Amino acid sequence: MSQSTTAPKAEQIATNQFDAAADLLGLPSSMRQRLYTPFREITVQVPLLMDNGDVQVLLGHRVQHNGARGPTKGGIRYHPTVDLHEVRGLATLMTWKTALLDLPFGGAKGGVSVDPRGLSKLELERLTRKFTERVALALGPYRDIPAPDMGTNAQTMAWMLDEYSQKRGYSPAVVTGKPVSLGGSLGREEATGRGVMIAMREAALDRGLPWKGATAAIQGFGNVGSHLAQSLVAEGVRVIAVTDAVGGVHNANGLDIAALLAHASTHRSVAGFKEADALTNEQLWLVPCDFMVPAALGSVITREDNASTLQCRMLVEAANAPTTPIADKILNERGIIVLPDFLANAGGVVVSYFEWTQNLQQMRWEIEQVYSGLERKMVTAYRDVSTLARERDVPLRTAAYAIALQRVADAEELRGN
Ligand code: NAD
């Protein structure tokens, strides 16, 4: 099932280790084909009326990769790099993620190729409503349930909910990651970052790495990176470097994350923070630390740029698809542990599942229930993966794949043809 070497990176990365895991399980080729091929792909034209009266014609996509285990689930991304290949790769990852965490969902992803930073709030609302209208036929609380991703947030989900509900009646369970006042779950905002911290902590204890007093460096200070940084500091881990799209900062004694958050909210970047040295995104990868955490874009850890020069003991994939397959191999050879994306960053979809459950039951969970449920899910998933990795002497990614593939294959088999 390997992609050709000319296939775009997000797709290659999302299927890295697919063959190794399928071999480990002895899956027949017809099942491999069923698990590999996307179920449904939709591309839509999204005309966007700009505030100045011009109309920009954008392209949007929604890929539903596999729904054997339940309604498909996955975020909506607004970013200039969005195309069908990237969305397909990310949808595939969602299938493995929901299966690995044993959630009753399949995998999907969507997005529009656009730079949201250049749009006004009204333009963003019109864009979201038009995109929703054009993919609405394929959505639904028991069909396909979007959530935020890069460039989208709780407000985007509120507009999607409203657009969908206008046609089909009030349907809060059609999207997750909503504002709390509109049926969102307590704890969803910080869930991915908090979940990354839980997976890191389990992996550190399991693999003999330091924890309290350990050092971490993070690329990205958005939803995932900023909440991860706060969770790490609460655990006594020192966050010594942070970068974002504009620049970065470094302080070997540990950054004051509360002060950095305040700086970033005023200046829209961590760059220029006074109590640290300036750091570029290229320099970030050379920072010696226990945990290096890409939490922004995909394909940032590559053979050409940094796989041979990273100076960390564990690479924590908080971003989706940050490591190319060849870089992954180099890291394995160098003995750097890789905590794979569809395990490390699964906290968001876990709490999205809690949100969906609360919407369907018209109940509200207390924050303690959300946090303890998240803790249990992340710890169980890490331990399942680690146990299999040791038993079969394979990297964590291959073991995580094997567990996920087996679960989806079982569901496919049981549902029949
Ligand atoms: P976000 O839009 O909130 O933040 C993105 C961050 O990345 C920002 O700090 C931005 O400045 C930075 N960034 C963008 N371009 C960059 C560049 N060229 N160099 C360095 N930094 C850059 O996005 P997010 O929700 O935090 O998502 C980050 C990653 O985590 C993505 O890969 C996403 O798919 C993944 N993820 C997010 C969630 C979630 O719940 N939000 C869940 C699972 C996985």
mmCIF file of N, CA and C and ligand atoms in Angstrom, residues 77 79 90 94 97 109 117 148-152 188-189 191-193 219-226 243-247 268 281 294-298 300 318-321 345-349, ligand 1:
data_model
loop_
_atom_site.group_PDB
_atom_site.id
_atom_site.type_symbol
_atom_site.label_atom_id
_atom_site.label_comp_id
_atom_site.label_asym_id
_atom_site.label_seq_id
_atom_site.Cartn_x
_atom_site.Cartn_y
_atom_site.Cartn_z
ATOM 1 N N ARG A 77 -9.744 22.640 8.795
ATOM 2 C CA ARG A 77 -8.534 23.465 8.792
ATOM 3 C C ARG A 77 -8.677 24.593 7.783
ATOM 4 N N HIS A 79 -6.142 26.973 6.015
ATOM 5 C CA HIS A 79 -4.703 27.240 5.852
ATOM 6 C C HIS A 79 -4.386 27.208 4.363
ATOM 7 N N LEU A 90 -4.775 13.581 6.552
ATOM 8 C CA LEU A 90 -5.205 13.886 7.921
ATOM 9 C C LEU A 90 -6.470 13.106 8.295
ATOM 10 N N MET A 94 -7.059 10.340 11.400
ATOM 11 C CA MET A 94 -8.192 10.374 12.346
ATOM 12 C C MET A 94 -8.810 8.984 12.523
ATOM 13 N N LYS A 97 -6.594 7.301 14.914
ATOM 14 C CA LYS A 97 -6.660 7.946 16.237
ATOM 15 C C LYS A 97 -7.917 7.521 17.008
ATOM 16 N N LYS A 109 -11.634 14.527 7.804
ATOM 17 C CA LYS A 109 -10.965 15.823 7.935
ATOM 18 C C LYS A 109 -11.515 16.728 6.854
ATOM 19 N N ARG A 117 -5.885 34.607 8.447
ATOM 20 C CA ARG A 117 -5.392 35.820 9.127
ATOM 21 C C ARG A 117 -5.669 37.070 8.303
ATOM 22 N N PRO A 148 -12.734 21.917 15.497
ATOM 23 C CA PRO A 148 -11.718 22.893 15.060
ATOM 24 C C PRO A 148 -10.379 22.226 14.765
ATOM 25 N N ASP A 149 -9.584 22.879 13.944
ATOM 26 C CA ASP A 149 -8.185 22.483 13.711
ATOM 27 C C ASP A 149 -7.419 23.783 13.467
ATOM 28 N N MET A 150 -6.292 23.715 12.790
ATOM 29 C CA MET A 150 -5.511 24.940 12.568
ATOM 30 C C MET A 150 -6.338 25.982 11.826
ATOM 31 N N GLY A 151 -6.345 27.197 12.353
ATOM 32 C CA GLY A 151 -7.027 28.300 11.684
ATOM 33 C C GLY A 151 -8.522 28.377 11.962
ATOM 34 N N THR A 152 -9.055 27.427 12.707
ATOM 35 C CA THR A 152 -10.476 27.489 13.087
ATOM 36 C C THR A 152 -10.570 27.350 14.608
ATOM 37 N N ARG A 188 -12.729 21.166 26.831
ATOM 38 C CA ARG A 188 -12.389 20.845 25.429
ATOM 39 C C ARG A 188 -11.263 21.736 24.912
ATOM 40 N N GLU A 189 -11.323 23.008 25.306
ATOM 41 C CA GLU A 189 -10.335 23.989 24.821
ATOM 42 C C GLU A 189 -8.902 23.509 25.097
ATOM 43 N N ALA A 191 -8.017 20.392 25.966
ATOM 44 C CA ALA A 191 -7.924 18.926 25.981
ATOM 45 C C ALA A 191 -6.728 18.365 25.218
ATOM 46 N N THR A 192 -6.434 18.935 24.034
ATOM 47 C CA THR A 192 -5.342 18.351 23.250
ATOM 48 C C THR A 192 -4.007 18.570 23.968
ATOM 49 N N GLY A 193 -3.750 19.802 24.400
ATOM 50 C CA GLY A 193 -2.492 20.094 25.091
ATOM 51 C C GLY A 193 -2.366 19.292 26.376
ATOM 52 N N GLN A 219 7.365 23.885 19.287
ATOM 53 C CA GLN A 219 7.071 24.732 18.125
ATOM 54 C C GLN A 219 5.560 24.913 18.046
ATOM 55 N N GLY A 220 5.096 26.166 18.105
ATOM 56 C CA GLY A 220 3.652 26.440 18.054
ATOM 57 C C GLY A 220 3.159 26.863 19.421
ATOM 58 N N PHE A 221 2.464 27.997 19.461
ATOM 59 C CA PHE A 221 1.929 28.494 20.737
ATOM 60 C C PHE A 221 0.468 28.850 20.525
ATOM 61 N N GLY A 222 -0.229 28.021 19.720
ATOM 62 C CA GLY A 222 -1.666 28.194 19.512
ATOM 63 C C GLY A 222 -2.416 27.365 20.537
ATOM 64 N N ASN A 223 -3.538 26.807 20.118
ATOM 65 C CA ASN A 223 -4.342 26.036 21.060
ATOM 66 C C ASN A 223 -3.521 24.930 21.710
ATOM 67 N N VAL A 224 -2.873 24.101 20.908
ATOM 68 C CA VAL A 224 -2.175 22.929 21.447
ATOM 69 C C VAL A 224 -0.926 23.341 22.220
ATOM 70 N N GLY A 225 -0.054 24.123 21.577
ATOM 71 C CA GLY A 225 1.219 24.477 22.196
ATOM 72 C C GLY A 225 1.060 25.261 23.489
ATOM 73 N N SER A 226 0.128 26.212 23.520
ATOM 74 C CA SER A 226 0.014 27.051 24.724
ATOM 75 C C SER A 226 -0.580 26.254 25.893
ATOM 76 N N THR A 243 8.514 28.584 19.854
ATOM 77 C CA THR A 243 8.490 29.412 18.639
ATOM 78 C C THR A 243 7.075 29.426 18.070
ATOM 79 N N ASP A 244 6.796 30.398 17.217
ATOM 80 C CA ASP A 244 5.537 30.403 16.465
ATOM 81 C C ASP A 244 5.823 30.896 15.052
ATOM 82 N N ALA A 245 4.788 31.265 14.311
ATOM 83 C CA ALA A 245 4.976 31.618 12.907
ATOM 84 C C ALA A 245 5.841 32.864 12.736
ATOM 85 N N VAL A 246 5.908 33.709 13.768
ATOM 86 C CA VAL A 246 6.645 34.972 13.653
ATOM 87 C C VAL A 246 8.090 34.839 14.146
ATOM 88 N N GLY A 247 8.308 34.082 15.202
ATOM 89 C CA GLY A 247 9.656 33.966 15.778
ATOM 90 C C GLY A 247 9.612 33.094 17.016
ATOM 91 N N ARG A 268 0.417 39.133 19.588
ATOM 92 C CA ARG A 268 0.036 38.083 18.629
ATOM 93 C C ARG A 268 1.216 37.188 18.243
ATOM 94 N N ASN A 281 12.877 29.496 14.162
ATOM 95 C CA ASN A 281 12.339 28.139 14.053
ATOM 96 C C ASN A 281 13.433 27.145 13.666
ATOM 97 N N PRO A 294 7.011 19.350 18.242
ATOM 98 C CA PRO A 294 6.365 20.110 17.166
ATOM 99 C C PRO A 294 4.859 20.184 17.440
ATOM 100 N N ALA A 295 4.310 21.395 17.514
ATOM 101 C CA ALA A 295 2.872 21.560 17.802
ATOM 102 C C ALA A 295 2.290 22.613 16.866
ATOM 103 N N ALA A 296 2.761 22.598 15.602
ATOM 104 C CA ALA A 296 2.246 23.576 14.620
ATOM 105 C C ALA A 296 1.963 22.856 13.307
ATOM 106 N N LEU A 297 2.922 22.918 12.374
ATOM 107 C CA LEU A 297 2.690 22.400 11.023
ATOM 108 C C LEU A 297 3.118 20.947 10.868
ATOM 109 N N GLY A 298 2.702 20.338 9.756
ATOM 110 C CA GLY A 298 3.185 19.016 9.389
ATOM 111 C C GLY A 298 4.520 19.112 8.670
ATOM 112 N N VAL A 300 7.705 18.935 9.413
ATOM 113 C CA VAL A 300 8.773 19.830 9.880
ATOM 114 C C VAL A 300 10.019 19.060 10.312
ATOM 115 N N ALA A 318 2.972 16.473 18.791
ATOM 116 C CA ALA A 318 1.699 17.121 19.139
ATOM 117 C C ALA A 318 0.972 17.588 17.880
ATOM 118 N N ALA A 319 1.725 18.002 16.866
ATOM 119 C CA ALA A 319 1.116 18.354 15.569
ATOM 120 C C ALA A 319 0.737 17.066 14.851
ATOM 121 N N ASN A 320 -0.131 17.172 13.868
ATOM 122 C CA ASN A 320 -0.426 16.028 13.020
ATOM 123 C C ASN A 320 0.633 15.921 11.936
ATOM 124 N N ALA A 321 1.114 14.709 11.739
ATOM 125 C CA ALA A 321 2.055 14.389 10.657
ATOM 126 C C ALA A 321 3.283 15.298 10.599
ATOM 127 N N ASN A 345 -1.608 13.355 20.377
ATOM 128 C CA ASN A 345 -2.534 14.503 20.337
ATOM 129 C C ASN A 345 -4.005 14.094 20.333
ATOM 130 N N ALA A 346 -4.275 12.877 20.828
ATOM 131 C CA ALA A 346 -5.653 12.366 20.769
ATOM 132 C C ALA A 346 -6.581 12.961 21.831
ATOM 133 N N GLY A 347 -6.036 13.746 22.769
ATOM 134 C CA GLY A 347 -6.868 14.290 23.843
ATOM 135 C C GLY A 347 -8.027 15.137 23.330
ATOM 136 N N GLY A 348 -7.810 15.837 22.216
ATOM 137 C CA GLY A 348 -8.868 16.691 21.668
ATOM 138 C C GLY A 348 -10.067 15.877 21.225
ATOM 139 N N VAL A 349 -9.815 14.788 20.523
ATOM 140 C CA VAL A 349 -10.951 14.001 20.031
ATOM 141 C C VAL A 349 -11.584 13.195 21.178
HETATM 142 P P1 NAD B 1 -3.477 26.979 16.070
HETATM 143 O O1 NAD B 1 -3.876 27.589 14.790
HETATM 144 O O2 NAD B 1 -4.212 27.309 17.314
HETATM 145 O O3 NAD B 1 -1.923 27.319 16.374
HETATM 146 C C1 NAD B 1 -0.904 27.061 15.436
HETATM 147 C C2 NAD B 1 0.420 27.583 15.982
HETATM 148 O O4 NAD B 1 1.429 27.241 15.025
HETATM 149 C C3 NAD B 1 0.470 29.106 16.135
HETATM 150 O O5 NAD B 1 1.237 29.445 17.270
HETATM 151 C C4 NAD B 1 1.208 29.547 14.869
HETATM 152 O O6 NAD B 1 1.885 30.789 15.018
HETATM 153 C C5 NAD B 1 2.190 28.398 14.707
HETATM 154 N N1 NAD B 1 2.712 28.324 13.336
HETATM 155 C C6 NAD B 1 2.001 28.434 12.175
HETATM 156 N N2 NAD B 1 2.853 28.406 11.125
HETATM 157 C C7 NAD B 1 4.096 28.244 11.642
HETATM 158 C C8 NAD B 1 5.395 28.157 11.076
HETATM 159 N N3 NAD B 1 5.580 28.224 9.751
HETATM 160 N N4 NAD B 1 6.452 28.008 11.903
HETATM 161 C C9 NAD B 1 6.272 27.946 13.249
HETATM 162 N N5 NAD B 1 5.068 28.037 13.838
HETATM 163 C C10 NAD B 1 4.000 28.176 13.047
HETATM 164 O O7 NAD B 1 -3.446 25.393 15.787
HETATM 165 P P2 NAD B 1 -3.605 24.217 16.851
HETATM 166 O O8 NAD B 1 -5.038 23.895 17.002
HETATM 167 O O9 NAD B 1 -2.751 24.523 18.052
HETATM 168 O O10 NAD B 1 -2.964 22.998 16.027
HETATM 169 C C11 NAD B 1 -1.562 22.777 15.979
HETATM 170 C C12 NAD B 1 -1.286 21.359 15.464
HETATM 171 O O11 NAD B 1 -1.922 20.417 16.328
HETATM 172 C C13 NAD B 1 -1.823 21.060 14.068
HETATM 173 O O12 NAD B 1 -0.934 20.157 13.434
HETATM 174 C C14 NAD B 1 -3.150 20.367 14.340
HETATM 175 O O13 NAD B 1 -3.548 19.518 13.270
HETATM 176 C C15 NAD B 1 -2.786 19.563 15.574
HETATM 177 N N6 NAD B 1 -3.923 19.170 16.395
HETATM 178 C C16 NAD B 1 -4.792 20.095 16.919
HETATM 179 C C17 NAD B 1 -5.842 19.677 17.730
HETATM 180 C C18 NAD B 1 -6.786 20.660 18.402
HETATM 181 O O14 NAD B 1 -7.643 20.217 19.179
HETATM 182 N N7 NAD B 1 -6.652 21.950 18.171
HETATM 183 C C19 NAD B 1 -6.040 18.315 17.973
HETATM 184 C C20 NAD B 1 -5.149 17.402 17.424
HETATM 185 C C21 NAD B 1 -4.081 17.833 16.650
#
